[in-house]
Amino acid sequence: MIRSLFLAALLIAAPAAAAERVSMIPAPASEAPMAGSFHLTSRTVISVEAGDPRARASAQFLADLLQRTRGLNLAVGTPKSGEPAIRLAGGQGAGEGYKVAVSPDGIAVTGSGEAGLFYGAVTVWQLATQTPGRGPVEIPAVTLDDAPRFAWRGLMLDSARHFQSVDFIKGLIDQMALVKLNTLQWHLTDDQAWRLEIRKYPRLTEVGAWRVPAGPAAAADIDPKTGKPRVIGGFYTQAQVRELVAYAAARHVTIVPEIEMPGHALAPIQAYPHLGSAPVPTDNISGDWGVFPYLYNVEEPTFGFLEDVLAEVTELFPSRYIHVGGDEAVKDQWRSSPAVQARMKALHIGSEAQLQGWFISRIEQVLNARGRRLIGWDEILEGGVAKGATITSWRGIDGAIVAAKLGHDAVLSPAPTLYLDNGQSASPDAPPGRGQVVSLKTVYDFDPMPAALDDDERPHILGVQANLWTEHVRTEQRAAMMLFPRAAALAEIAWAPAARRDWNGFADRLPAQLARYRALGQTYDETPLKVRGLGDPAGDGARLALLGAEGLGEIRYTLDGSAPTPASPIYAAPLEVKLGATVRAQAYRAGQALAPASAIKVDARAIRTRRSQELKSCSENILLNLEDDAPVRGERARFLIDVLAPCWTYEGADLSGVSRIEVAVGQLPFNFQIGKDIEKIVFRPPATPQGELEVRQGSCQGPVVAVLPLAPAAKSQGVTVLTSEIKGEAGPRDLCFTFTQKTVEPMWALDRVTLVAEAPRGR
Ligand code: ACM
């Protein structure tokens, strides 16, 4: 008993002790600290065996990284005897494992394959950047023996909803390689765009790569060159794609293209309307989001088109897998199309779901004939799954479980856990996106191996992937914020053995990773790491809660105007502060600051103001953190809103001493394709033509305490501040905010609420 307890204590203690030694992400499978350290300087030579170009490429990659991040200039070549060196050796074939041995005399890297040698080189860079700073560095001696848990370590980038430049994608590939992610699923086609040049069908990009964003602001933004509303978009030429594929291959990243079918295909159908199952709009490519009804038809010329497209796709992308989408193909158009129904009858296909199964199986044959394998979203399991299909499980993990039990391979990519279009924190400063919070820890806590699988089914789980959809991610800077640092957590769950997963150890290693991002000039989202305040009135002062870095660090603060330090008082519970005070606060992990300090001003307005993200949405049907459509250029408001039921609660608002309310409201285009769900959206009837914002006390059924007509706000596409008197009971009570209106257009949204306190008497 004592003996096993002792052993258990050792097992528990081992990773924590080791984590102090090596600060790498992802954590290696095994690490053995050794005595001493290696002094890395510009005099160190990176040595490779002659006549090994791939090893030389890995060596050069390492040299470039050390130059960029530490300012060290290491030569790649043959060291003179006795000269300190990083020796790269081995690395033929496909293995991804590697060994790194750091000793006071040098560093030896051996790869079990080309990728392994590359990952060994990347690891040396991580070891050299465990402590931030430039110039020579001591690397503590250690022996690492490492190999990945999963073969598919993926990210998906949606370049259809918003376009990103080739340079951005190269930067993403670099960052993937630096944390040993190896698969980039590239979402190139959708309802809102077709981004890949196809030589045989030029209209796909001529028509399909450009659109006017939704909403009146964009419609009024006339491009002087055309006299028409300005379009956004772009596409990737075949030359650019070849360049990206080669760039990725050099970093051991495989790009898996995704060509959506039979749904999410409005853009190509608009370019070539004969491909559709029903007439399509012939004007602008749509700027709506959601699930459109348009599907490809099932005529032979349509398969001919898809075969031609896939011929060019497979010429461009050497990946073993080609993703064909298959998600969210609502079958209404197939049900109501006489031609589709006739085809089903002729083929003896009994249901539209089976027709999709037949459709995907035909495409699988096309891909197999080209030596490729088909992968699709988990809907392709319905209606008879194609013989050798691999499944991306996104509607939870059930798709992967079903697939594996049927003998199919699967990749886990469940929403919302691995949907990086959700923000990383509840901060009002988080970039726009979906409205759930998917924190770094949410990603880290996901175990990619479903417990429901037996040992013989587990090998079907190829790995794990996080998806960056970009409906609400309009800029590259925001895409980077959504990706980082969460890609680091993804990398660790994809690479490290289950036994090495340890949130605290990961959090300890995060500051070094953030420093690596900064050293490389990589944007990441700092908002979850920054301290923010949420105040409430308390007596004649305020009670201030400090939020941020949840699960990651401790918050320290000052009240005397000085900058916080790791020795400042630690925040444990809301602070009682005087009005007019400025609280300075910063989050630390193991004594290292996680983000710049915040200065939080506490005054009578701030403690009675809530932005929409600080209110509670009454429901979460389709909860989005939406950016305003106006102004077209410049800063726009962001609204946390359930687009099926816009309604917000200010919990525990106290109307004591409050006589007026100010509410900033904005109007958004209702650009959501939600099918019959549109009937679920109900509003209270308006009393004036433009409608009103109504404020109720106690609950959303409580008495109305303020009414703010929307007429003044209807004139502006941007945010308008409305004000009214407010009369309700004193004491903490919820306030509920809803809009009255006749139709969903425009969609009114609440930006911020301020309860205006009466000035104290006698002043
Ligand atoms: C998906 O999110 N529709 C795969």
mmCIF file of C-alpha atoms in Angstrom, residues 73-267:
data_model
loop_
_atom_site.group_PDB
_atom_site.id
_atom_site.type_symbol
_atom_site.label_atom_id
_atom_site.label_comp_id
_atom_site.label_asym_id
_atom_site.label_seq_id
_atom_site.Cartn_x
_atom_site.Cartn_y
_atom_site.Cartn_z
ATOM 1 C CA ASN A 73 23.200 33.737 -37.096
ATOM 2 C CA LEU A 74 24.018 30.059 -37.234
ATOM 3 C CA ALA A 75 25.717 28.595 -40.276
ATOM 4 C CA VAL A 76 24.440 25.400 -41.857
ATOM 5 C CA GLY A 77 27.429 23.296 -42.799
ATOM 6 C CA THR A 78 30.125 21.013 -41.491
ATOM 7 C CA PRO A 79 31.529 21.882 -38.075
ATOM 8 C CA LYS A 80 35.254 21.683 -37.492
ATOM 9 C CA SER A 81 36.151 19.034 -34.971
ATOM 10 C CA GLY A 82 35.406 20.183 -31.455
ATOM 11 C CA GLU A 83 33.172 23.010 -32.663
ATOM 12 C CA PRO A 84 29.788 23.148 -30.909
ATOM 13 C CA ALA A 85 27.051 21.890 -33.208
ATOM 14 C CA ILE A 86 23.442 20.978 -33.620
ATOM 15 C CA ARG A 87 23.664 17.736 -35.610
ATOM 16 C CA LEU A 88 20.685 16.720 -37.723
ATOM 17 C CA ALA A 89 20.716 13.108 -38.867
ATOM 18 C CA GLY A 90 18.471 10.356 -40.137
ATOM 19 C CA GLY A 91 15.122 11.262 -41.531
ATOM 20 C CA GLN A 92 14.334 9.129 -44.528
ATOM 21 C CA GLY A 93 10.739 8.135 -45.212
ATOM 22 C CA ALA A 94 7.474 9.056 -43.567
ATOM 23 C CA GLY A 95 8.080 8.863 -39.805
ATOM 24 C CA GLU A 96 7.113 11.862 -37.701
ATOM 25 C CA GLY A 97 8.968 10.861 -34.522
ATOM 26 C CA TYR A 98 12.303 12.288 -33.460
ATOM 27 C CA LYS A 99 14.874 12.278 -30.690
ATOM 28 C CA VAL A 100 16.667 15.348 -29.402
ATOM 29 C CA ALA A 101 19.601 15.034 -27.017
ATOM 30 C CA VAL A 102 20.885 18.281 -25.550
ATOM 31 C CA SER A 103 24.187 17.971 -23.694
ATOM 32 C CA PRO A 104 26.816 20.556 -22.716
ATOM 33 C CA ASP A 105 28.779 19.519 -25.842
ATOM 34 C CA GLY A 106 26.064 19.892 -28.428
ATOM 35 C CA ILE A 107 22.614 18.936 -29.627
ATOM 36 C CA ALA A 108 21.888 15.745 -31.556
ATOM 37 C CA VAL A 109 18.645 15.501 -33.520
ATOM 38 C CA THR A 110 17.546 12.280 -35.184
ATOM 39 C CA GLY A 111 14.362 11.930 -37.151
ATOM 40 C CA SER A 112 12.531 8.689 -37.723
ATOM 41 C CA GLY A 113 11.572 10.227 -41.081
ATOM 42 C CA GLU A 114 11.796 13.511 -42.956
ATOM 43 C CA ALA A 115 8.949 15.036 -40.979
ATOM 44 C CA GLY A 116 10.481 13.715 -37.777
ATOM 45 C CA LEU A 117 13.772 15.442 -38.511
ATOM 46 C CA PHE A 118 11.892 18.653 -39.282
ATOM 47 C CA TYR A 119 9.999 18.376 -35.977
ATOM 48 C CA GLY A 120 13.278 17.744 -34.204
ATOM 49 C CA ALA A 121 14.615 20.985 -35.676
ATOM 50 C CA VAL A 122 11.460 22.858 -34.648
ATOM 51 C CA THR A 123 11.896 21.411 -31.174
ATOM 52 C CA VAL A 124 15.420 22.783 -30.930
ATOM 53 C CA TRP A 125 14.009 26.204 -31.781
ATOM 54 C CA GLN A 126 11.380 25.815 -29.058
ATOM 55 C CA LEU A 127 14.107 24.822 -26.585
ATOM 56 C CA ALA A 128 16.083 27.888 -27.623
ATOM 57 C CA THR A 129 13.069 30.131 -26.995
ATOM 58 C CA GLN A 130 11.913 28.703 -23.668
ATOM 59 C CA THR A 131 13.238 31.857 -22.109
ATOM 60 C CA PRO A 132 12.394 34.953 -24.106
ATOM 61 C CA GLY A 133 14.968 37.455 -25.246
ATOM 62 C CA ARG A 134 17.576 37.814 -27.948
ATOM 63 C CA GLY A 135 21.159 36.697 -28.181
ATOM 64 C CA PRO A 136 22.898 33.541 -26.896
ATOM 65 C CA VAL A 137 20.933 31.233 -24.645
ATOM 66 C CA GLU A 138 21.538 28.374 -22.213
ATOM 67 C CA ILE A 139 19.508 25.311 -23.140
ATOM 68 C CA PRO A 140 19.201 22.958 -20.164
ATOM 69 C CA ALA A 141 20.422 19.469 -21.057
ATOM 70 C CA VAL A 142 17.621 17.040 -21.769
ATOM 71 C CA THR A 143 16.833 13.959 -23.797
ATOM 72 C CA LEU A 144 13.535 13.954 -25.657
ATOM 73 C CA ASP A 145 11.958 10.975 -27.373
ATOM 74 C CA ASP A 146 8.837 12.064 -29.151
ATOM 75 C CA ALA A 147 6.219 10.967 -31.659
ATOM 76 C CA PRO A 148 2.648 12.086 -32.324
ATOM 77 C CA ARG A 149 -0.478 10.585 -30.818
ATOM 78 C CA PHE A 150 -2.528 11.273 -33.973
ATOM 79 C CA ALA A 151 -1.716 11.351 -37.668
ATOM 80 C CA TRP A 152 -4.308 14.056 -38.525
ATOM 81 C CA ARG A 153 -3.523 17.233 -36.636
ATOM 82 C CA GLY A 154 -5.658 19.711 -38.422
ATOM 83 C CA LEU A 155 -6.940 23.203 -38.810
ATOM 84 C CA MET A 156 -9.632 24.235 -41.255
ATOM 85 C CA LEU A 157 -9.581 27.686 -42.796
ATOM 86 C CA ASP A 158 -12.727 29.021 -44.465
ATOM 87 C CA SER A 159 -11.501 31.196 -47.317
ATOM 88 C CA ALA A 160 -14.949 31.264 -48.920
ATOM 89 C CA ARG A 161 -16.940 33.411 -46.502
ATOM 90 C CA HIS A 162 -14.043 35.832 -46.294
ATOM 91 C CA PHE A 163 -10.950 35.785 -48.430
ATOM 92 C CA GLN A 164 -7.446 35.711 -46.982
ATOM 93 C CA SER A 165 -4.262 36.555 -48.829
ATOM 94 C CA VAL A 166 -1.607 34.025 -49.848
ATOM 95 C CA ASP A 167 0.759 35.660 -47.346
ATOM 96 C CA PHE A 168 -1.706 35.154 -44.521
ATOM 97 C CA ILE A 169 -2.057 31.485 -45.397
ATOM 98 C CA LYS A 170 1.711 31.086 -45.543
ATOM 99 C CA GLY A 171 1.932 32.606 -42.069
ATOM 100 C CA LEU A 172 -0.706 30.176 -40.847
ATOM 101 C CA ILE A 173 1.212 27.242 -42.338
ATOM 102 C CA ASP A 174 4.370 28.457 -40.593
ATOM 103 C CA GLN A 175 2.589 28.621 -37.282
ATOM 104 C CA MET A 176 1.063 25.188 -37.795
ATOM 105 C CA ALA A 177 4.481 23.707 -38.476
ATOM 106 C CA LEU A 178 5.941 25.314 -35.353
ATOM 107 C CA VAL A 179 3.508 23.350 -33.164
ATOM 108 C CA LYS A 180 3.607 20.187 -35.302
ATOM 109 C CA LEU A 181 0.133 20.550 -36.836
ATOM 110 C CA ASN A 182 0.195 18.869 -40.227
ATOM 111 C CA THR A 183 -3.153 19.162 -42.029
ATOM 112 C CA LEU A 184 -4.771 22.317 -43.378
ATOM 113 C CA GLN A 185 -8.286 21.712 -44.652
ATOM 114 C CA TRP A 186 -8.911 24.569 -47.024
ATOM 115 C CA HIS A 187 -12.579 25.485 -47.428
ATOM 116 C CA LEU A 188 -12.525 26.964 -50.909
ATOM 117 C CA THR A 189 -16.119 26.917 -52.064
ATOM 118 C CA ASP A 190 -19.454 27.737 -50.503
ATOM 119 C CA ASP A 191 -22.728 29.540 -51.100
ATOM 120 C CA GLN A 192 -21.004 32.895 -50.810
ATOM 121 C CA ALA A 193 -17.940 32.287 -52.979
ATOM 122 C CA TRP A 194 -15.851 30.064 -55.194
ATOM 123 C CA ARG A 195 -12.181 30.832 -54.576
ATOM 124 C CA LEU A 196 -10.226 28.358 -56.705
ATOM 125 C CA GLU A 197 -9.319 29.077 -60.320
ATOM 126 C CA ILE A 198 -10.641 26.255 -62.505
ATOM 127 C CA ARG A 199 -9.319 26.641 -66.049
ATOM 128 C CA LYS A 200 -12.246 24.904 -67.698
ATOM 129 C CA TYR A 201 -14.893 26.952 -65.879
ATOM 130 C CA PRO A 202 -13.695 30.560 -65.626
ATOM 131 C CA ARG A 203 -17.072 31.877 -64.510
ATOM 132 C CA LEU A 204 -16.628 30.084 -61.179
ATOM 133 C CA THR A 205 -14.224 32.792 -60.116
ATOM 134 C CA GLU A 206 -15.306 35.575 -62.504
ATOM 135 C CA VAL A 207 -18.780 35.455 -60.975
ATOM 136 C CA GLY A 208 -18.281 33.504 -57.796
ATOM 137 C CA ALA A 209 -15.295 35.205 -56.199
ATOM 138 C CA TRP A 210 -16.816 38.641 -55.684
ATOM 139 C CA ARG A 211 -19.802 39.922 -53.791
ATOM 140 C CA VAL A 212 -21.306 42.991 -52.205
ATOM 141 C CA PRO A 213 -21.566 42.440 -48.447
ATOM 142 C CA ALA A 214 -25.071 42.372 -47.007
ATOM 143 C CA GLY A 215 -26.826 45.474 -45.743
ATOM 144 C CA PRO A 216 -27.676 48.987 -46.826
ATOM 145 C CA ALA A 217 -24.290 50.448 -45.835
ATOM 146 C CA ALA A 218 -22.416 48.259 -48.313
ATOM 147 C CA ALA A 219 -25.112 48.738 -50.959
ATOM 148 C CA ALA A 220 -24.621 52.508 -50.709
ATOM 149 C CA ASP A 221 -20.826 52.266 -50.947
ATOM 150 C CA ILE A 222 -20.444 52.986 -54.656
ATOM 151 C CA ASP A 223 -17.171 52.097 -56.355
ATOM 152 C CA PRO A 224 -16.288 55.062 -58.615
ATOM 153 C CA LYS A 225 -14.609 52.682 -61.076
ATOM 154 C CA THR A 226 -17.825 50.775 -61.774
ATOM 155 C CA GLY A 227 -20.579 53.088 -60.554
ATOM 156 C CA LYS A 228 -21.878 50.071 -58.646
ATOM 157 C CA PRO A 229 -21.622 48.953 -55.027
ATOM 158 C CA ARG A 230 -18.077 48.002 -54.128
ATOM 159 C CA VAL A 231 -17.385 44.267 -54.140
ATOM 160 C CA ILE A 232 -15.140 42.296 -51.815
ATOM 161 C CA GLY A 233 -13.414 38.984 -52.405
ATOM 162 C CA GLY A 234 -10.746 37.400 -54.515
ATOM 163 C CA PHE A 235 -9.597 33.989 -55.639
ATOM 164 C CA TYR A 236 -6.480 31.858 -55.742
ATOM 165 C CA THR A 237 -4.866 31.331 -59.114
ATOM 166 C CA GLN A 238 -3.552 27.880 -59.884
ATOM 167 C CA ALA A 239 -0.016 29.270 -59.718
ATOM 168 C CA GLN A 240 -0.699 30.595 -56.207
ATOM 169 C CA VAL A 241 -2.172 27.273 -55.158
ATOM 170 C CA ARG A 242 0.899 25.430 -56.405
ATOM 171 C CA GLU A 243 3.078 27.861 -54.507
ATOM 172 C CA LEU A 244 1.070 27.318 -51.302
ATOM 173 C CA VAL A 245 1.037 23.541 -51.664
ATOM 174 C CA ALA A 246 4.826 23.528 -52.065
ATOM 175 C CA TYR A 247 5.269 25.985 -49.198
ATOM 176 C CA ALA A 248 3.156 23.728 -46.982
ATOM 177 C CA ALA A 249 4.937 20.547 -48.102
ATOM 178 C CA ALA A 250 8.285 22.083 -47.180
ATOM 179 C CA ARG A 251 6.852 22.493 -43.671
ATOM 180 C CA HIS A 252 5.306 19.017 -43.605
ATOM 181 C CA VAL A 253 1.796 20.401 -43.823
ATOM 182 C CA THR A 254 -0.669 18.804 -46.224
ATOM 183 C CA ILE A 255 -3.355 21.022 -47.690
ATOM 184 C CA VAL A 256 -6.630 19.139 -48.076
ATOM 185 C CA PRO A 257 -8.900 21.131 -50.398
ATOM 186 C CA GLU A 258 -12.617 21.192 -49.696
ATOM 187 C CA ILE A 259 -15.016 21.443 -52.610
ATOM 188 C CA GLU A 260 -18.568 21.521 -51.225
ATOM 189 C CA MET A 261 -21.370 19.372 -52.648
ATOM 190 C CA PRO A 262 -24.273 18.826 -53.083
ATOM 191 C CA GLY A 263 -25.223 21.819 -50.884
ATOM 192 C CA HIS A 264 -23.343 24.982 -49.913
ATOM 193 C CA ALA A 265 -23.091 25.404 -53.671
ATOM 194 C CA LEU A 266 -25.009 28.565 -54.507
ATOM 195 C CA ALA A 267 -21.972 30.441 -55.853
#
